[in-house]
Amino acid sequence: MTRPYNFCAGPAALPEPVLARASAEMLDWHASGMSFMEMSHRSKEVVDTVEAAEAALRRLLGIDDDFAVIFVQGGASTQFAAVPLNLCAAGGPLAYANTGQWSRKAMAEGRRYGEVREVASATTELPRAIPPQTEWEATGDAAYLHITPNETIDGIEFHWTPETDAPLVADMSSTLLSRPIAVDDYDVIYAGAQKNIGPAGLVLVIVRRSLFGRALPSCPTLLNWQAIEEAGSMLNTPPTYSIYLAGLVFEWLEAEGGLAAMAERNRRKADTLYAAIDGSDFYGNPVDPSARSWMNVPFTLASPDLDGAFLEEAEAAGLLNLKGHRSVGGMRASLYNAIPQAAVEALVEFMQDFERRHA
Ligand code: PMP
């Protein structure tokens, strides 16, 4: 079976060797006679597997003991509420950089818990860009500064880290594990799994332990990072199969050379696609090169009237899920870790052929 190339923004393509391994282990995990899915979360096998996944993640990202790593569920959106609930006990405004649709969803949830201050916004005129920090409002006594390092829908990415005295919180859903990062530059990092990590629903939270103790009394126990950490991510029944699968992804990443190797591949894939877009008058990308996403590349055709034909022909050519987000239209190619360079080259070849036939 040849699998088509899946450019979906999430749930997204997973590495084929990971899926093959999960498939081989499905009925009989490690000669246990059971699927991993069927095992008690209190069993040694499951506890060891969760611990091994955490250890691999720590090695990949270079996470030291100042940080807790927890596996939670409810999708990244649940963390939009968990962030203020865990960090607002001392009061202060909630600072957000608004660089796209996911930032705004996080802000909307923040408003339920405090006074939200939008300290920076991406430009709306084209090409869209993130203003330099010299143009940001100061964060002052904010309870935290929340940023979305990669805006999955808008295709806008920070290629730098803001400086602030407030705890820096980053929704890294669509960029975590795409390259090395300096975890120490952040105080809280969270990411929904369905892009570079594993199955949808699972969320990774990496939190500086010194922030424990700042949760609002009303914070539900199951959203309380400290309580979850103290229970080894097993405050209630965790999504064991999703954590197992994420562990396989981490093993795959280590075998492939780790995040430095991913960065090299991902940069090359993004360069290939942006060069094709910039080299044509038929295709366009709305983002300034200083803020272009490596992971999610939105692009438009010379006329939206051609969108339907483009998508139909792309699908027939084995290039799936290129439709842009319903709120913005156009196209979007997501180039997560599991997408090989060959997929991007096949896409570029298709785009050039489509342009020749339709320009
Ligand atoms: N943040 C970002 C940056 C995202 O891309 C997404 C999902 N695409 C979310 C949050 C929401 O994730 P979930 O659907 O898992 O709640």
PDB file of C-alpha atoms and ligand atoms in Angstrom, residues 9-10 74-78 80 102 148 150-153 171-174 190 192-195 201 203, ligand 1:
ATOM      1  CA  ALA A   9      -2.938  20.738  10.129  1.00  0.00           C
ATOM      2  CA  GLY A  10      -4.048  18.278  12.783  1.00  0.00           C
ATOM      3  CA  GLY A  74      -8.846  17.776  26.981  1.00  0.00           C
ATOM      4  CA  GLY A  75      -6.886  19.235  24.068  1.00  0.00           C
ATOM      5  CA  ALA A  76      -4.778  22.372  24.048  1.00  0.00           C
ATOM      6  CA  SER A  77      -7.937  24.510  24.362  1.00  0.00           C
ATOM      7  CA  THR A  78      -8.467  23.269  27.916  1.00  0.00           C
ATOM      8  CA  PHE A  80      -6.521  28.248  27.694  1.00  0.00           C
ATOM      9  CA  TRP A 102      -5.339  30.716  18.515  1.00  0.00           C
ATOM     10  CA  THR A 148       1.469  31.487  20.557  1.00  0.00           C
ATOM     11  CA  ASN A 150       3.268  29.270  15.906  1.00  0.00           C
ATOM     12  CA  GLU A 151      -0.185  30.257  14.713  1.00  0.00           C
ATOM     13  CA  THR A 152      -1.446  27.142  12.960  1.00  0.00           C
ATOM     14  CA  ILE A 153      -4.193  28.892  10.976  1.00  0.00           C
ATOM     15  CA  ASP A 171       1.108  27.531  23.373  1.00  0.00           C
ATOM     16  CA  MET A 172       3.499  25.452  21.281  1.00  0.00           C
ATOM     17  CA  SER A 173       0.833  23.099  19.912  1.00  0.00           C
ATOM     18  CA  SER A 174       1.980  23.313  16.313  1.00  0.00           C
ATOM     19  CA  TYR A 190       1.912  23.433  26.518  1.00  0.00           C
ATOM     20  CA  GLY A 192      -1.781  19.581  21.979  1.00  0.00           C
ATOM     21  CA  ALA A 193      -0.409  16.316  20.640  1.00  0.00           C
ATOM     22  CA  GLN A 194      -2.133  16.023  17.280  1.00  0.00           C
ATOM     23  CA  LYS A 195       0.629  17.661  15.223  1.00  0.00           C
ATOM     24  CA  GLY A 201      -6.765  14.878  23.020  1.00  0.00           C
ATOM     25  CA  VAL A 203      -1.588  17.516  25.839  1.00  0.00           C
TER      26      VAL A 203
HETATM   27  N1  PMP B   1      -3.493  26.041  19.913  1.00  0.00           N
HETATM   28  C1  PMP B   1      -2.991  25.872  18.670  1.00  0.00           C
HETATM   29  C2  PMP B   1      -1.798  26.675  18.253  1.00  0.00           C
HETATM   30  C3  PMP B   1      -3.598  24.981  17.791  1.00  0.00           C
HETATM   31  O1  PMP B   1      -3.118  24.817  16.569  1.00  0.00           O
HETATM   32  C4  PMP B   1      -4.732  24.245  18.225  1.00  0.00           C
HETATM   33  C5  PMP B   1      -5.425  23.228  17.347  1.00  0.00           C
HETATM   34  N2  PMP B   1      -5.182  23.257  16.032  1.00  0.00           N
HETATM   35  C6  PMP B   1      -5.214  24.465  19.510  1.00  0.00           C
HETATM   36  C7  PMP B   1      -4.567  25.366  20.329  1.00  0.00           C
HETATM   37  C8  PMP B   1      -6.429  23.756  20.029  1.00  0.00           C
HETATM   38  O2  PMP B   1      -6.158  22.421  20.194  1.00  0.00           O
HETATM   39  P1  PMP B   1      -7.303  21.388  20.624  1.00  0.00           P
HETATM   40  O3  PMP B   1      -8.215  21.256  19.463  1.00  0.00           O
HETATM   41  O4  PMP B   1      -6.501  20.148  20.921  1.00  0.00           O
HETATM   42  O5  PMP B   1      -7.979  21.936  21.814  1.00  0.00           O
END
